[in-house]
Coordinates of C-alpha atoms in Angstrom, one line a residue:
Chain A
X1 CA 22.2 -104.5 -34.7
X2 CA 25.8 -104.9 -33.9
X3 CA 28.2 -103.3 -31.4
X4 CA 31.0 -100.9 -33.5
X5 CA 33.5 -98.9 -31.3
X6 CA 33.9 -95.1 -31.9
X7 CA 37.9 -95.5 -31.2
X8 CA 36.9 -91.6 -29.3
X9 CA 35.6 -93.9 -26.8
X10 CA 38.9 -96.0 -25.9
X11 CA 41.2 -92.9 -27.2
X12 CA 43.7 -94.5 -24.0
X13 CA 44.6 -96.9 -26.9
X14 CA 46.3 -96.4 -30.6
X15 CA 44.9 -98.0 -33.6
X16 CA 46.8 -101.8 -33.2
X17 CA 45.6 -102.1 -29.6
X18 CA 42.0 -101.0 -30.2
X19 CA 41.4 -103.6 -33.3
X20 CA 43.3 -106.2 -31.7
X21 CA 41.4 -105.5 -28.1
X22 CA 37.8 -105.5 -30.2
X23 CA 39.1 -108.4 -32.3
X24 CA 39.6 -111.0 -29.6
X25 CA 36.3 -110.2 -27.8
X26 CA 34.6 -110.9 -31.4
X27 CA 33.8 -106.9 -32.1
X28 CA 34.0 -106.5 -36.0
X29 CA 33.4 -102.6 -36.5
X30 CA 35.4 -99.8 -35.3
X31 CA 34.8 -96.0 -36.1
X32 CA 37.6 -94.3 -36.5
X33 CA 38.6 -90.3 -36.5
X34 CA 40.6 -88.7 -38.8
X35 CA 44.0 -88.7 -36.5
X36 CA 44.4 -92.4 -37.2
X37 CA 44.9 -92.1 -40.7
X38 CA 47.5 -89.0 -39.7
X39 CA 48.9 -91.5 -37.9
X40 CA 49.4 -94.6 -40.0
X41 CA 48.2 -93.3 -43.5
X42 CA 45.0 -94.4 -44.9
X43 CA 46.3 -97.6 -46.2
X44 CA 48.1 -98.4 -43.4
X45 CA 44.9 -97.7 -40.8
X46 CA 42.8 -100.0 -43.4
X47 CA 45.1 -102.7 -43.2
X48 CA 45.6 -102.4 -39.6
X49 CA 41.6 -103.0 -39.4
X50 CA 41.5 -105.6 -41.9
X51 CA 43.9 -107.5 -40.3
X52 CA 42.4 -107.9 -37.5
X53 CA 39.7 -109.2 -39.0
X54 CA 37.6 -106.0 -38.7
X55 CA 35.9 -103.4 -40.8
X56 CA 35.4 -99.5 -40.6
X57 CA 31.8 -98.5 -39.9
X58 CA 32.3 -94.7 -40.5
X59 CA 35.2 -91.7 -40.1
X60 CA 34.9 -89.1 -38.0
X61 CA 34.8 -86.1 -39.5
X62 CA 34.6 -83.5 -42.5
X63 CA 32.6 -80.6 -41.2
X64 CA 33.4 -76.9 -40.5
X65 CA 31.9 -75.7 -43.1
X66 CA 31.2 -72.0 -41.6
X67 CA 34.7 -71.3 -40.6
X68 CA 36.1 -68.0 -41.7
X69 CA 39.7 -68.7 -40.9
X70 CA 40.0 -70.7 -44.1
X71 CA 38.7 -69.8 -47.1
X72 CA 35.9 -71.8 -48.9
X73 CA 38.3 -73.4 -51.4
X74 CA 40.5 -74.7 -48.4
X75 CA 37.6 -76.3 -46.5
X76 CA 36.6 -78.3 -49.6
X77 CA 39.5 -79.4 -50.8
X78 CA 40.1 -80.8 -46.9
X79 CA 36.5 -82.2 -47.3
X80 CA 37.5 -83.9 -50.6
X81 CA 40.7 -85.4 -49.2
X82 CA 38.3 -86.8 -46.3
X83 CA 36.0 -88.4 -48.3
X84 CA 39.1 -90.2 -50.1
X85 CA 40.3 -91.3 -46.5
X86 CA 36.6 -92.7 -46.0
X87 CA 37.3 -94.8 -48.9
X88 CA 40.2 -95.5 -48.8
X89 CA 38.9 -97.3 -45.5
X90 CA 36.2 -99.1 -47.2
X91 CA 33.8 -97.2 -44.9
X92 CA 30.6 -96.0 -46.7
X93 CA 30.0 -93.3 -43.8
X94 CA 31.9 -89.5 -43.3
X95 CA 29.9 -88.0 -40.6
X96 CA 30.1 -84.3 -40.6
X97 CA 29.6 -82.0 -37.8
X98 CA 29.0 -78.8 -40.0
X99 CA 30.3 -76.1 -37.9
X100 CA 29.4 -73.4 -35.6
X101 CA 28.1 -70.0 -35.8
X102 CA 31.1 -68.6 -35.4
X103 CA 30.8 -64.4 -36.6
X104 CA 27.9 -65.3 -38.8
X105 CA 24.7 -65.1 -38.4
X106 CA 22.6 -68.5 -38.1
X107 CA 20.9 -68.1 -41.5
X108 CA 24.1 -66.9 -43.0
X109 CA 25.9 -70.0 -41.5
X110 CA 23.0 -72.3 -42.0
X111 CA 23.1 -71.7 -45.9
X112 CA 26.9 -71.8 -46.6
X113 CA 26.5 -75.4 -44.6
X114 CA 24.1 -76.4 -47.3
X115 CA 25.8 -74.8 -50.2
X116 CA 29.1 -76.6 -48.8
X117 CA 27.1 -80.2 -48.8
X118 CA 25.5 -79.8 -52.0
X119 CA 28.9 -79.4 -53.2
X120 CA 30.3 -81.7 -52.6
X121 CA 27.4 -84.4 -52.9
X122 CA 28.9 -85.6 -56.3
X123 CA 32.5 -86.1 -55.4
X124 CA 31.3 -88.7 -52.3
X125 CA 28.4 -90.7 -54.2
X126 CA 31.2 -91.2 -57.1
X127 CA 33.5 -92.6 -54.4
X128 CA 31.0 -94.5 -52.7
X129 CA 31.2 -92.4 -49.4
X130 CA 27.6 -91.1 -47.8
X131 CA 28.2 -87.5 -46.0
X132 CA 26.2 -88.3 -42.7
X133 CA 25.0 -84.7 -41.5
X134 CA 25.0 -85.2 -37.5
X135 CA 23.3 -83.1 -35.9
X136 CA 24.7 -81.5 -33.0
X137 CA 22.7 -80.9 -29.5
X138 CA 22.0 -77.2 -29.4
X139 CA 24.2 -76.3 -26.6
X140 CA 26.8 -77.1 -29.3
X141 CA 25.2 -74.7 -31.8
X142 CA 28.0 -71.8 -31.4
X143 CA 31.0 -73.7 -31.7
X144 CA 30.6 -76.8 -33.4
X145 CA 27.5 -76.9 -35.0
X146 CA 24.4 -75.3 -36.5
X147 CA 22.8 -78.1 -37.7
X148 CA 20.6 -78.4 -34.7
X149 CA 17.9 -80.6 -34.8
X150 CA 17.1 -84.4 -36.8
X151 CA 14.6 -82.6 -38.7
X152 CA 16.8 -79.8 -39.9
X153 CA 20.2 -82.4 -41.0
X154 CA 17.2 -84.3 -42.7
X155 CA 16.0 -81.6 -44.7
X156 CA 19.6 -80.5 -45.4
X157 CA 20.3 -84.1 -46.3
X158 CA 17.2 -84.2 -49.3
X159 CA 18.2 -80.9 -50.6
X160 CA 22.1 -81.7 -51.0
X161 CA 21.7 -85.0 -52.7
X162 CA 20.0 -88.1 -53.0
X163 CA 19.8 -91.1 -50.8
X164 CA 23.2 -92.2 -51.8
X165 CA 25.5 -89.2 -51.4
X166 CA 23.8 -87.1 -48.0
X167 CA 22.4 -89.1 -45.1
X168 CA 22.3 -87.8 -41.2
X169 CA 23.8 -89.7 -38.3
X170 CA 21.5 -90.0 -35.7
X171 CA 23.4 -89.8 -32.1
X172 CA 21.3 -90.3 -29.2
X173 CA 23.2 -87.9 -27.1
X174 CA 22.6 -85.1 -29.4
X175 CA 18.8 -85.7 -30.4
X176 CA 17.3 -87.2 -27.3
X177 CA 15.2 -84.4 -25.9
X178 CA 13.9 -83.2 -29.4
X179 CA 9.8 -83.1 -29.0
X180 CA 10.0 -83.4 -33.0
X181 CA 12.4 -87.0 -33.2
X182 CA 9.9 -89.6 -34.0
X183 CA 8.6 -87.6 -37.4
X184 CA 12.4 -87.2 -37.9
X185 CA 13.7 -90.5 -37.9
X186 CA 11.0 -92.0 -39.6
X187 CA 11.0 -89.5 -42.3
X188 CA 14.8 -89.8 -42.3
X189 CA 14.0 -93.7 -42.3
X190 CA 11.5 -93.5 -45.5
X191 CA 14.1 -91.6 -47.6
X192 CA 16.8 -94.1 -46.6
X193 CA 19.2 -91.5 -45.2
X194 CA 19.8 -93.0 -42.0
X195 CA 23.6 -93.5 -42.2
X196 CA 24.9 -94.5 -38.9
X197 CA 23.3 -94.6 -35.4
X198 CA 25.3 -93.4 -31.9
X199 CA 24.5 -94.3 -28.7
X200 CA 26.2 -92.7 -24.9
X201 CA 24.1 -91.5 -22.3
X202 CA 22.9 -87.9 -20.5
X203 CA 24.2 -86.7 -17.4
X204 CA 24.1 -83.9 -15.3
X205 CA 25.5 -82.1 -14.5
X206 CA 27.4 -81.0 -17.4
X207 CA 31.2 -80.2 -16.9
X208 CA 32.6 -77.0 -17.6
X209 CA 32.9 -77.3 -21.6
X210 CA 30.7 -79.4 -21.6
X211 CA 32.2 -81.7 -24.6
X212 CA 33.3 -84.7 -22.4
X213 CA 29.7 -84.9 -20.4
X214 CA 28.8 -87.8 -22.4
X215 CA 28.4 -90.8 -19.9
X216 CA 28.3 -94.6 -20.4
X217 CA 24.6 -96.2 -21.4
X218 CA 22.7 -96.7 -18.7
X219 CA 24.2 -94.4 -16.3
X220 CA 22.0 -91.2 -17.7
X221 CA 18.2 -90.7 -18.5
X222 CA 18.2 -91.5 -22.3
X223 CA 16.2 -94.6 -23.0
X224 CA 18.3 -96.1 -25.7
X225 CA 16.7 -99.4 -26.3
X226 CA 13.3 -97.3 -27.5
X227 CA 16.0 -95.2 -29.9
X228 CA 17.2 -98.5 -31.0
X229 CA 13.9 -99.8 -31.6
X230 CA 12.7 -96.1 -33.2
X231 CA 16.2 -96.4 -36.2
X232 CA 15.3 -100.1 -36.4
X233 CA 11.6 -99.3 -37.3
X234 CA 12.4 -96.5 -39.7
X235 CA 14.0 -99.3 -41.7
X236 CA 18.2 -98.8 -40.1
X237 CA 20.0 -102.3 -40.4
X238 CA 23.8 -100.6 -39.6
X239 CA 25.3 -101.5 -36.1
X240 CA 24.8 -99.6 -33.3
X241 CA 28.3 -97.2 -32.7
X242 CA 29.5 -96.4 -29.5
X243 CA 30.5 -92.8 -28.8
X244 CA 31.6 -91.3 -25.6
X245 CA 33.5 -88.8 -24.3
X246 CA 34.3 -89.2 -20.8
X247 CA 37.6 -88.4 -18.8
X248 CA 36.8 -91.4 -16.3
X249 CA 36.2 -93.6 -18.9
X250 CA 39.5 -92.5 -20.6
X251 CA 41.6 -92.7 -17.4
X252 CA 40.8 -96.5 -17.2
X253 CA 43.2 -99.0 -18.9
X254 CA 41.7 -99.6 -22.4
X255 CA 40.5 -103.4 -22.0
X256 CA 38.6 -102.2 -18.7
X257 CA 36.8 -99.2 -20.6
X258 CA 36.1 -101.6 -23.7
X259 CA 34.7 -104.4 -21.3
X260 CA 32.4 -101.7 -19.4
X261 CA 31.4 -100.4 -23.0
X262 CA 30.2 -104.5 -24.4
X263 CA 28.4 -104.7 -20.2
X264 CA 26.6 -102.2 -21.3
X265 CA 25.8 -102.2 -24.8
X266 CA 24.4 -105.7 -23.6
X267 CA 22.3 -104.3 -20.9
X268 CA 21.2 -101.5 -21.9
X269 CA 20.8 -102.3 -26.4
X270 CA 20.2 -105.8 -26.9
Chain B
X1 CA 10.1 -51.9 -25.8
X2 CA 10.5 -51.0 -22.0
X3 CA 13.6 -52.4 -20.1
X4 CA 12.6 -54.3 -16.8
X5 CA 15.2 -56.2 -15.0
X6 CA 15.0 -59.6 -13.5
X7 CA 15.9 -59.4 -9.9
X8 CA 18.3 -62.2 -10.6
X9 CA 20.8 -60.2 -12.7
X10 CA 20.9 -58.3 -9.7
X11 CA 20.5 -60.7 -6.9
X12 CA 23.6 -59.1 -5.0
X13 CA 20.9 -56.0 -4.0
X14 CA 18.2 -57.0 -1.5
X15 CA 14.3 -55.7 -3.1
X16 CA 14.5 -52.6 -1.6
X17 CA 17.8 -51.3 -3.1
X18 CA 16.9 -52.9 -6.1
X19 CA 13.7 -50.9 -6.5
X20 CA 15.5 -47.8 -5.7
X21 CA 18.6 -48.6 -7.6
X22 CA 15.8 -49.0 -10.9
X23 CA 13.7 -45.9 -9.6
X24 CA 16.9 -43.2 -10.0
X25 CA 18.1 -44.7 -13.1
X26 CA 14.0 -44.3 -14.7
X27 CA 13.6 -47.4 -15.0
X28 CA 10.2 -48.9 -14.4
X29 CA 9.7 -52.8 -14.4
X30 CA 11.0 -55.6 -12.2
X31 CA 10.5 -59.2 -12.6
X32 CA 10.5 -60.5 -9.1
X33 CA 11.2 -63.9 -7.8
X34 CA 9.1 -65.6 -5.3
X35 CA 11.6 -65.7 -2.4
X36 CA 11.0 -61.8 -2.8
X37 CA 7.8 -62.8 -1.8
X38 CA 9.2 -65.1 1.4
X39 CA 11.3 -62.1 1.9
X40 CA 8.7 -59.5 2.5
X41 CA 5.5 -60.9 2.0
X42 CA 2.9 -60.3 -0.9
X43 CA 2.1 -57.6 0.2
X44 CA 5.2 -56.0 1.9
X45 CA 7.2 -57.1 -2.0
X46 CA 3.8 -55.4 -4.2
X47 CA 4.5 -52.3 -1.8
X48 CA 8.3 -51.9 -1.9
X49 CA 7.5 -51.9 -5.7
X50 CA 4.6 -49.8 -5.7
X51 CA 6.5 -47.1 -3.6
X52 CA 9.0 -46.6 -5.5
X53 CA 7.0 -46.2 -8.7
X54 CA 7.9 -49.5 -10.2
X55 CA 5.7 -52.3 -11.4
X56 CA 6.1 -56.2 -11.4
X57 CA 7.1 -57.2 -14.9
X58 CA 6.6 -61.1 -14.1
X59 CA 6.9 -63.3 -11.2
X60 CA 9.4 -66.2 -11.1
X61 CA 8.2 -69.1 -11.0
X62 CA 6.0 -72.0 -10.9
X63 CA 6.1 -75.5 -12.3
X64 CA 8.4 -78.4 -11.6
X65 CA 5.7 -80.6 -12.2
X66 CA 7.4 -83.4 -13.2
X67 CA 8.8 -83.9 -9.5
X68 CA 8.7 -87.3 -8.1
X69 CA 9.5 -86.1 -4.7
X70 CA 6.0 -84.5 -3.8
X71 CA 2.8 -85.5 -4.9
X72 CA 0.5 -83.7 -7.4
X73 CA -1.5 -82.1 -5.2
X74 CA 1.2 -80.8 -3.3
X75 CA 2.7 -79.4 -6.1
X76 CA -0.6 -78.1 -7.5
X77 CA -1.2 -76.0 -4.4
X78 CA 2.2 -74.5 -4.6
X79 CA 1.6 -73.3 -7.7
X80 CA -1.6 -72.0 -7.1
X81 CA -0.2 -70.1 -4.2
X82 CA 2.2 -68.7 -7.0
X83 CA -0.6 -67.7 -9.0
X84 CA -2.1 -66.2 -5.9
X85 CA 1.2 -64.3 -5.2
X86 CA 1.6 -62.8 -9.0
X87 CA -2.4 -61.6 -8.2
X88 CA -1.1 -59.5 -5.1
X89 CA 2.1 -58.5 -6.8
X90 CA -0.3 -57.2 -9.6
X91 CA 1.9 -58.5 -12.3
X92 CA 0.1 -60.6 -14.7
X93 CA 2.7 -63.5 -15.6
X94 CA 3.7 -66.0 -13.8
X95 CA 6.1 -68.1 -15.3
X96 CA 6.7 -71.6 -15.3
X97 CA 10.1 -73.9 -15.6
X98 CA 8.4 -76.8 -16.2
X99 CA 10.1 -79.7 -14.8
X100 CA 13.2 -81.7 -16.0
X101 CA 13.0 -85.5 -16.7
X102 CA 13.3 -87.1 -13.3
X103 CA 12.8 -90.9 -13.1
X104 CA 10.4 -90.6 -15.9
X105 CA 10.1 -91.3 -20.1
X106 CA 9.9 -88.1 -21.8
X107 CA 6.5 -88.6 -23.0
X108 CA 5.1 -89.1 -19.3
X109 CA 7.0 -86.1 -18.0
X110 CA 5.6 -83.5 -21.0
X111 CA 1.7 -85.3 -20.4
X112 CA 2.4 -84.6 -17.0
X113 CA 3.6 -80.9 -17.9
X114 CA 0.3 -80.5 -20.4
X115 CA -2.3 -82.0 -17.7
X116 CA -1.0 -79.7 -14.7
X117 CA -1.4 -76.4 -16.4
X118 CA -4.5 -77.1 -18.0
X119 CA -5.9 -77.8 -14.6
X120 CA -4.3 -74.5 -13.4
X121 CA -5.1 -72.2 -16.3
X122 CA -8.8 -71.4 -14.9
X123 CA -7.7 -70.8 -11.5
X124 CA -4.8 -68.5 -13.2
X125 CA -7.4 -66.8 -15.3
X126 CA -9.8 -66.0 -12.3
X127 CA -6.9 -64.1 -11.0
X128 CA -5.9 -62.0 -13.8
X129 CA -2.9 -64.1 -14.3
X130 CA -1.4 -65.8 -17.1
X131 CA 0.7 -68.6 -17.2
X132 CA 3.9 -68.2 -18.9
X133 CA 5.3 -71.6 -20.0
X134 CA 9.1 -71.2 -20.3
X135 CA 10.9 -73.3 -23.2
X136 CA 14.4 -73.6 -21.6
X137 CA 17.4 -74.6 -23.7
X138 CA 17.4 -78.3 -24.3
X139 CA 20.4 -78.9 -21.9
X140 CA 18.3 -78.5 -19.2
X141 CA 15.9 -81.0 -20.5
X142 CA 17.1 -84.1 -17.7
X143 CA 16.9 -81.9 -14.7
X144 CA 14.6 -78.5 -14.9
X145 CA 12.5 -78.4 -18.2
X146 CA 10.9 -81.0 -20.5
X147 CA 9.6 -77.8 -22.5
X148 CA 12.6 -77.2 -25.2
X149 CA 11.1 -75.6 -28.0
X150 CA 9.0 -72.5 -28.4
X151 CA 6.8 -74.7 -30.5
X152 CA 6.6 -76.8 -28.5
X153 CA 5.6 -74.5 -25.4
X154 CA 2.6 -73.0 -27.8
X155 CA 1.6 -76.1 -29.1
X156 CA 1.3 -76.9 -25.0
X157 CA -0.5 -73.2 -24.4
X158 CA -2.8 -73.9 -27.3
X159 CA -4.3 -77.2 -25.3
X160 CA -3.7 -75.8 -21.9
X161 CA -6.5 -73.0 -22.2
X162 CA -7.9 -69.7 -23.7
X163 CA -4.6 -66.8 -24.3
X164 CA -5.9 -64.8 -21.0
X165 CA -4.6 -67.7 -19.2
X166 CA -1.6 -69.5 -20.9
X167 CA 0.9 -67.9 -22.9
X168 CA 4.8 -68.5 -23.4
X169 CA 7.9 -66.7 -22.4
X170 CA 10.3 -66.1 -25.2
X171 CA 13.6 -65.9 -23.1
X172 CA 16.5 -65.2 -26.0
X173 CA 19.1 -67.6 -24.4
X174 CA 16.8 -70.7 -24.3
X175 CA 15.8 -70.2 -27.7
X176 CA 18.1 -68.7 -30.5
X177 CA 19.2 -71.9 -31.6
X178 CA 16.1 -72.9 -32.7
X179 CA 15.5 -73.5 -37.2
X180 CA 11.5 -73.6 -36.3
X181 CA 12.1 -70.0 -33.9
X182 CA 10.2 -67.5 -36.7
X183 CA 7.1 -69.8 -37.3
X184 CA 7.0 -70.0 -33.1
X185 CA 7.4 -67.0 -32.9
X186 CA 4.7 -65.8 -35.5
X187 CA 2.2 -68.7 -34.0
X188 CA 2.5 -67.2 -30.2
X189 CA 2.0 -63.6 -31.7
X190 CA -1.0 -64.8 -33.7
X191 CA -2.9 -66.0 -30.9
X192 CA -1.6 -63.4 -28.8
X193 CA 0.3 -65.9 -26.3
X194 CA 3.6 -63.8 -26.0
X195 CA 3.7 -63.1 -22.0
X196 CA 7.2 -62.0 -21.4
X197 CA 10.4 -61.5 -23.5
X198 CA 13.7 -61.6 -21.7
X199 CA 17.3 -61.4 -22.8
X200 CA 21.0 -62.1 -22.2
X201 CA 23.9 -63.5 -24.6
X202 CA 25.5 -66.5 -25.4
X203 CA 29.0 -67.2 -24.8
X204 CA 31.1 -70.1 -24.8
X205 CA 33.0 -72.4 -23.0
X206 CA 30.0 -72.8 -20.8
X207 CA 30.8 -73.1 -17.0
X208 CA 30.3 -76.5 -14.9
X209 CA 26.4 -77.1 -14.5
X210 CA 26.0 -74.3 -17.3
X211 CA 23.5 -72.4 -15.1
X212 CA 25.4 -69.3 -15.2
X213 CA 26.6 -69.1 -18.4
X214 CA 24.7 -66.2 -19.5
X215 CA 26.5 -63.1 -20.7
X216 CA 25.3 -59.6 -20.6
X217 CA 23.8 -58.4 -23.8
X218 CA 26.3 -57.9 -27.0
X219 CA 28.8 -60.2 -25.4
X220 CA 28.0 -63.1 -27.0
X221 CA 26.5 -64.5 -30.5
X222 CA 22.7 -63.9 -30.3
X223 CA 21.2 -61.4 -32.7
X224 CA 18.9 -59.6 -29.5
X225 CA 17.6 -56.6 -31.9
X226 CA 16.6 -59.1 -34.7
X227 CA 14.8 -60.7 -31.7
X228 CA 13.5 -58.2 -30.8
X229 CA 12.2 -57.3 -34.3
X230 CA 10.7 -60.8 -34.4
X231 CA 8.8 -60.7 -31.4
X232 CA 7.7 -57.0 -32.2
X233 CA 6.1 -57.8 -35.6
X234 CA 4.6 -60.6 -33.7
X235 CA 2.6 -58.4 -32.0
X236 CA 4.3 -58.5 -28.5
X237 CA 4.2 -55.0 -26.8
X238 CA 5.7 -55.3 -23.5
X239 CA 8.8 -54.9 -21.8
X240 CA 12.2 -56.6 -22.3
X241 CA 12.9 -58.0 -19.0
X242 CA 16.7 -58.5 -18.8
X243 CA 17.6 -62.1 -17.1
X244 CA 20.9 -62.7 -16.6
X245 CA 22.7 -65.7 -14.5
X246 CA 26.4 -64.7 -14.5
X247 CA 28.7 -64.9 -11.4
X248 CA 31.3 -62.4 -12.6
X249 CA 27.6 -59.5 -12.7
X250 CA 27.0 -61.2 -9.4
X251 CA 30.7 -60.1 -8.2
X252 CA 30.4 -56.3 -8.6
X253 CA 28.8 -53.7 -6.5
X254 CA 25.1 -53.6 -7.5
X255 CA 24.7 -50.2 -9.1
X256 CA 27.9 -51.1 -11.6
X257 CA 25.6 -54.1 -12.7
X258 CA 22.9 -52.5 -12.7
X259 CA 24.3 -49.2 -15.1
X260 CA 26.5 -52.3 -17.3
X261 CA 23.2 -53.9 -17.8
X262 CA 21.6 -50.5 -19.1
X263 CA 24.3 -49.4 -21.5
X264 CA 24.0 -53.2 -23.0
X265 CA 20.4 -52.5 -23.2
X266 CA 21.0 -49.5 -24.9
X267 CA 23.3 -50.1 -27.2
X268 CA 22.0 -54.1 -28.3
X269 CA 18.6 -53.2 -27.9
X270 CA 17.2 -50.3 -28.8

């Protein structure tokens, strides 16, 4: 597997610095969020990455599909233009986190996720985009997501689409502790739905928020090179994507953080 | 269902005001926690309670088997001792956080888990108590439980021993997240392995640590009388035991907890 950068990771630093810092230490994938292409259009981020000799290995993020301050319409139409951004940026991956519970209830919020997906299945394989349901750890299942589990983005994943339009995105920091994760990737493996694979590492304790708990590999409990070895089995041949929030990690100068990111991607995944 | 509070959501009250602070207000179950125990004794706690007309819902807790930092055996005879205390409190369930992570892989921690309470379900069962193993929410699966699903816990209470000595403790907070919680739920009921059923709420942004970011009942997103329902046509037929970890309860004079705790009871629960 290779090493991509989730640009979250090394937010210190805009778009040019980040491709030009992974370019000259021989990184050649980056994921990047939606704000880039605010920022520099989606024609302007691909070029910035293609210039620099690298490619996109997924966008972060279409989603929210349970949100009642915009209506249905709204949400897929922001979906839609997503998906064009994705390829736009010659990446084949939209990872979706799907969207909390918000004043639904979880079956309620669990079926307009899938309704939402199945939706708009067709308009991604058509553009060559895979949605990559991630699911989200549980203490995230309120606010951000109700897609909880590997088993249960799978099963979303098979009944929005085939192989080619819905996949999940397996995150290490998010599935880790599921009793149920083997059976999962491996049946995510055998349908071919494995999109993209995260890696950070568990730490506790969790700050207040808990969003920006995620710590660097190797400094938490997760053991990452058997996740590496579990994707690789179930048949994944992507690279491996670095993900992390941390506010230490974001207060050092970029080429520091992106150095202690390759140290331990090394140590801890190859 | 009857209401019995966990002497946690009160923990502000010493035992004896707590059992008289229950006993005006008709209430008749406490789930006690073992420094009660180190507080008063066995017997001195069983009497406070017996006096004042209560009984002991559940004692809190053993486990913590996965410990590195005493031995087995060690840990084995504390929680017989446990057991031995739930006997003379004449409550019936003890319950068990099982042990987060430590040093170990998660498959070593949960054997561990699965070996230690199948060697201590038939000294549990001599004693007319049952073990309740306690799924906690998988963000406490690194430092206090490698048990994160209900499924999970009765799959482990299945192998463990006969229903008279292990069961499961269906705590709301831990599990309401969970896709596979009705099929738990119904599996428990079904082989009659429901020990305890506790509440609280939900509520985001979680505090540092997340330990006390339980909310009193109706402040936060979990459906408690669908719950409730569930565990109901399940078969369960005790009490709800209210078990709430929430510095701003903590901060008020005892009896205004204890009366807010009753009118959420009342109005989310029955």
């Amino acid at each position: 597997m290779s090493l991509s950068i989730n640009r979250e990771s090394v937010k210190q630093w805009k778009l040019p610095e980040l491709v030009d810092g992974c370019a000259v230490r021989g990184i050649t994938g980056v994921g990047l969020w939606r704000y880039d292409v605010e920022a520099y259009g989606a024609a302007g981020a691909a070029e910035l990455v293609r210039d620099a000799g690298l490619e996109v290995t997924s966008l972060c993020r279409g989603g929210f599909f349970t949100r009642l301050d915009r209506n249905l319409e709204h949400n897929l139409d922001d979906n839609r233009r997503a998906i064009d951004e994705a390829a736009a940026l010659e990446t084949d991956v939209l990872a979706l986190v799907c969207g909390g519970l918000q004043d639904l209830d979880l079956r309620t919020a669990r079926q307009r996720v899938a309704d939402a997906i199945t939706e708009l299945a067709p308009y991604a394989a058509e553009r060559g985009v895979r949605l990559g349901i991630e699911p989200l750890h549980p203490m995230f299942c309120s606010d951000r997501s109700v897609v909880s589990t590997l088993g249960q983005a799978v099963e979303l994943a098979e009944r929005a689409g085939p192989a080619e339009a819905v996949g999940v995105v397996v995150d290490a920091y998010h599935v880790w502790w599921d009793p149920e994760l083997d059976a999962a990737v491996r049946r995510a493996g055998e349908g071919g739905r494995i999109v993209a694979f995260q890696v950070s590492d568990w730490v506790t304790p969790l700050p207040a928020g808990v969003l920006t708990g995620r710590a660097l590999m190797g400094d938490g409990c997760i053991r990452l090179a058997e996740m590496r070895d579990l994707v690789e089995a179930a048949g994944y041949t992507g690279p491996v994507e670095v993900e992390i929030f941390n506010d230490e990690l974001w207060a050092r100068p970029g080429a520091e953080a992106l150095d202690l990111i390759i140290e331990r991607y090394r140590s801890e995944l190859v």
